Tab-separated table of C-alpha atoms in Angstrom:
chain	number	residue	atom	x	y	z
D	192	UNK	CA	17.257	-19.939	-59.455
D	193	UNK	CA	14.449	-22.454	-59.774
D	194	UNK	CA	13.499	-21.836	-56.135
D	195	UNK	CA	13.214	-18.086	-56.709
D	196	UNK	CA	10.980	-18.645	-59.739
D	197	UNK	CA	8.753	-20.913	-57.676
D	198	UNK	CA	8.596	-18.298	-54.919
D	199	UNK	CA	7.647	-15.630	-57.481
D	200	UNK	CA	4.872	-17.856	-58.827
D	201	UNK	CA	3.537	-18.466	-55.323
D	202	UNK	CA	3.620	-14.744	-54.523
D	203	UNK	CA	1.806	-13.921	-57.774
D	204	UNK	CA	-0.764	-16.634	-57.082
D	205	UNK	CA	-1.320	-15.459	-53.494
D	206	UNK	CA	-1.927	-11.910	-54.691
D	207	UNK	CA	-4.222	-12.972	-57.539
D	208	UNK	CA	-6.342	-15.388	-55.523
D	209	UNK	CA	-7.505	-12.549	-53.275
D	210	UNK	CA	-9.956	-11.664	-56.075
D	211	UNK	CA	-11.641	-15.055	-55.700
D	212	UNK	CA	-14.700	-15.410	-53.468
D	213	UNK	CA	-13.976	-16.797	-50.010
D	214	UNK	CA	-14.618	-20.466	-49.415
D	215	UNK	CA	-12.969	-23.797	-48.674
D	216	UNK	CA	-11.387	-24.093	-52.148
D	217	UNK	CA	-9.724	-20.699	-51.803
D	218	UNK	CA	-8.540	-21.532	-48.276
D	219	UNK	CA	-6.976	-24.803	-49.430
D	220	UNK	CA	-5.267	-23.240	-52.457
D	221	UNK	CA	-3.805	-20.474	-50.289
D	222	UNK	CA	-2.505	-23.091	-47.851
D	223	UNK	CA	-0.960	-25.063	-50.725
D	224	UNK	CA	0.789	-21.979	-52.125
D	225	UNK	CA	2.086	-20.946	-48.702
D	226	UNK	CA	3.336	-24.492	-48.127
D	227	UNK	CA	5.127	-24.597	-51.490
D	228	UNK	CA	6.673	-21.163	-50.967
D	229	UNK	CA	7.920	-22.128	-47.504
D	230	UNK	CA	9.490	-25.342	-48.860
D	231	UNK	CA	11.528	-23.241	-51.274
D	232	UNK	CA	12.696	-20.948	-48.493
D	233	UNK	CA	13.632	-23.951	-46.380
D	234	UNK	CA	15.759	-25.304	-49.241
D	235	UNK	CA	17.340	-21.913	-49.942
D	236	UNK	CA	18.284	-21.227	-46.332
D	237	UNK	CA	19.543	-24.806	-45.938
D	238	UNK	CA	22.065	-24.221	-48.708
D	239	UNK	CA	22.796	-20.494	-48.587
D	240	UNK	CA	21.987	-19.512	-44.959
D	241	UNK	CA	20.877	-15.834	-45.195
D	242	UNK	CA	18.675	-15.099	-48.243
D	243	UNK	CA	16.116	-12.436	-49.193
D	244	UNK	CA	12.642	-13.137	-47.833
D	245	UNK	CA	10.182	-11.886	-50.456
D	246	UNK	CA	6.481	-12.302	-49.726
D	247	UNK	CA	4.969	-10.186	-52.504
D	248	UNK	CA	5.398	-9.636	-56.231
D	249	UNK	CA	8.284	-7.263	-56.883
D	250	UNK	CA	9.031	-4.907	-59.745
D	251	UNK	CA	12.425	-5.300	-61.425
D	252	UNK	CA	13.797	-2.342	-59.492
D	253	UNK	CA	12.489	-3.688	-56.177
D	254	UNK	CA	13.981	-7.116	-56.924
D	255	UNK	CA	17.392	-5.508	-57.473
D	256	UNK	CA	17.290	-3.911	-54.032
D	257	UNK	CA	16.105	-6.691	-51.714
D	258	UNK	CA	18.152	-7.303	-48.606
D	259	UNK	CA	19.047	-10.658	-47.134
D	260	UNK	CA	17.179	-11.904	-44.084
D	261	UNK	CA	18.925	-13.903	-41.392
D	262	UNK	CA	18.625	-17.655	-41.510
D	263	UNK	CA	17.091	-17.651	-38.014
D	264	UNK	CA	14.321	-15.281	-39.122
D	265	UNK	CA	13.637	-17.292	-42.274
D	266	UNK	CA	13.384	-20.517	-40.285
D	267	UNK	CA	11.031	-18.854	-37.784
D	268	UNK	CA	8.934	-17.610	-40.731
D	269	UNK	CA	8.914	-21.136	-42.233
D	270	UNK	CA	7.636	-22.641	-38.967
D	271	UNK	CA	4.744	-20.165	-38.978
D	272	UNK	CA	3.945	-20.845	-42.646
D	273	UNK	CA	4.046	-24.637	-42.252
D	274	UNK	CA	1.867	-24.551	-39.114
D	275	UNK	CA	-0.734	-22.300	-40.714
D	276	UNK	CA	-0.714	-24.259	-43.978
D	277	UNK	CA	-1.147	-27.534	-42.054
D	278	UNK	CA	-4.235	-26.177	-40.322
D	279	UNK	CA	-5.956	-25.546	-43.687
D	280	UNK	CA	-4.777	-28.602	-45.635
D	281	UNK	CA	-6.653	-31.923	-45.790
D	282	UNK	CA	-5.192	-35.038	-44.237
D	283	UNK	CA	-3.303	-37.473	-46.455
D	284	UNK	CA	-6.119	-40.048	-46.255
D	285	UNK	CA	-8.678	-37.478	-47.421
D	286	UNK	CA	-6.965	-36.653	-50.728
D	287	UNK	CA	-8.565	-38.682	-53.539
D	288	UNK	CA	-6.425	-40.470	-56.140
D	289	UNK	CA	-7.501	-37.847	-58.703
D	290	UNK	CA	-5.638	-35.249	-56.604
D	291	UNK	CA	-2.429	-37.202	-56.009
D	292	UNK	CA	0.456	-34.799	-55.702
D	293	UNK	CA	-1.398	-32.037	-53.898
D	294	UNK	CA	-0.111	-30.961	-50.525
D	295	UNK	CA	-1.625	-32.452	-47.397
D	296	UNK	CA	-1.519	-31.697	-43.684
D	297	UNK	CA	1.184	-34.333	-43.126
D	298	UNK	CA	3.403	-32.809	-45.831
D	299	UNK	CA	3.300	-29.426	-44.097
D	300	UNK	CA	4.021	-31.119	-40.770
D	301	UNK	CA	6.913	-33.117	-42.273
D	302	UNK	CA	8.526	-29.908	-43.510
D	303	UNK	CA	7.792	-28.272	-40.165
D	304	UNK	CA	9.651	-31.128	-38.477
D	305	UNK	CA	12.541	-30.694	-40.910
D	306	UNK	CA	12.606	-26.977	-40.092
D	307	UNK	CA	12.783	-27.711	-36.373
D	308	UNK	CA	15.632	-30.141	-37.002
D	309	UNK	CA	17.533	-27.476	-38.953
D	310	UNK	CA	16.984	-25.180	-35.965
D	311	UNK	CA	18.271	-27.988	-33.703
D	312	UNK	CA	14.949	-27.826	-31.848
D	313	UNK	CA	14.788	-31.571	-31.295
D	314	UNK	CA	11.785	-31.667	-28.901
D	315	UNK	CA	9.505	-29.753	-31.291
D	316	UNK	CA	10.792	-31.791	-34.238
D	317	UNK	CA	10.019	-35.071	-32.445
D	318	UNK	CA	6.603	-33.766	-31.352
D	319	UNK	CA	5.764	-32.771	-34.938
D	320	UNK	CA	6.780	-36.125	-36.403
D	321	UNK	CA	4.835	-37.925	-33.676
D	322	UNK	CA	1.765	-35.973	-34.769
D	323	UNK	CA	2.172	-37.435	-38.275
D	324	UNK	CA	2.598	-40.934	-36.851
D	325	UNK	CA	-0.442	-40.542	-34.595
D	326	UNK	CA	-2.673	-39.659	-37.554
D	327	UNK	CA	-2.026	-43.201	-38.786
D	328	UNK	CA	-2.491	-42.254	-42.458
D	329	UNK	CA	1.069	-43.035	-43.487
D	330	UNK	CA	3.249	-46.102	-43.131
D	331	UNK	CA	6.524	-47.576	-44.314
D	332	UNK	CA	6.116	-49.242	-47.723
D	333	UNK	CA	6.771	-52.981	-47.599
D	334	UNK	CA	9.128	-53.018	-50.609
D	335	UNK	CA	11.681	-50.179	-50.549
D	336	UNK	CA	12.839	-50.770	-54.149
D	337	UNK	CA	9.320	-50.218	-55.456
D	338	UNK	CA	9.419	-46.609	-54.246
D	339	UNK	CA	11.796	-45.808	-57.116
D	340	UNK	CA	10.064	-47.747	-59.877
D	341	UNK	CA	7.670	-46.135	-62.359
D	342	UNK	CA	4.011	-46.727	-61.500
D	343	UNK	CA	4.886	-48.762	-58.387
D	344	UNK	CA	6.527	-45.883	-56.505
D	345	UNK	CA	3.488	-43.610	-56.499
D	346	UNK	CA	0.230	-43.704	-54.613
D	347	UNK	CA	1.545	-45.403	-51.501
D	348	UNK	CA	1.338	-44.451	-47.849
D	349	UNK	CA	5.073	-43.803	-47.442
D	350	UNK	CA	5.333	-40.929	-49.902
D	351	UNK	CA	3.759	-38.082	-47.961
D	352	UNK	CA	4.809	-35.507	-50.566
D	353	UNK	CA	6.901	-35.934	-53.690
D	354	UNK	CA	7.422	-34.627	-57.178
D	355	UNK	CA	6.440	-37.296	-59.656
D	356	UNK	CA	8.308	-37.704	-62.920
D	357	UNK	CA	6.134	-37.328	-65.992
D	358	UNK	CA	7.642	-38.343	-69.334
D	359	UNK	CA	7.796	-35.527	-71.899
């Protein structure tokens, strides 16, 4: 699946980046990869419930023998990943226009809130979303239709994290 390919890429990246010298760039890129990997697991477990939880690069033989993990354990793992990623990601307001599309603290928190909602943990979900609101970096866009129009729907305070369409 597309999600599994994305997870594999994140795992490969997370293993390869260990060769890089420590510093703030490395810390941010690790947080971004962990965030992206956790989003894929959240989607997978939302649709398929129990799925394999793979956190390292596997050989073909290893990939053929992975066991499914319970949905509860995957969701607990996602909460940990989103929390830790959020702590190392910049706030939405601190990402320059040249880096639009990169993950931010609020994106990790938004997915954390979604994870809590899937777990039916309403108090933690509400607390997490309130944290995003309290930052004050994001807001409802004044014209809802514009969110879906080319050029107008990007670079606004409502879209905390999205995949932008690029022609060709």
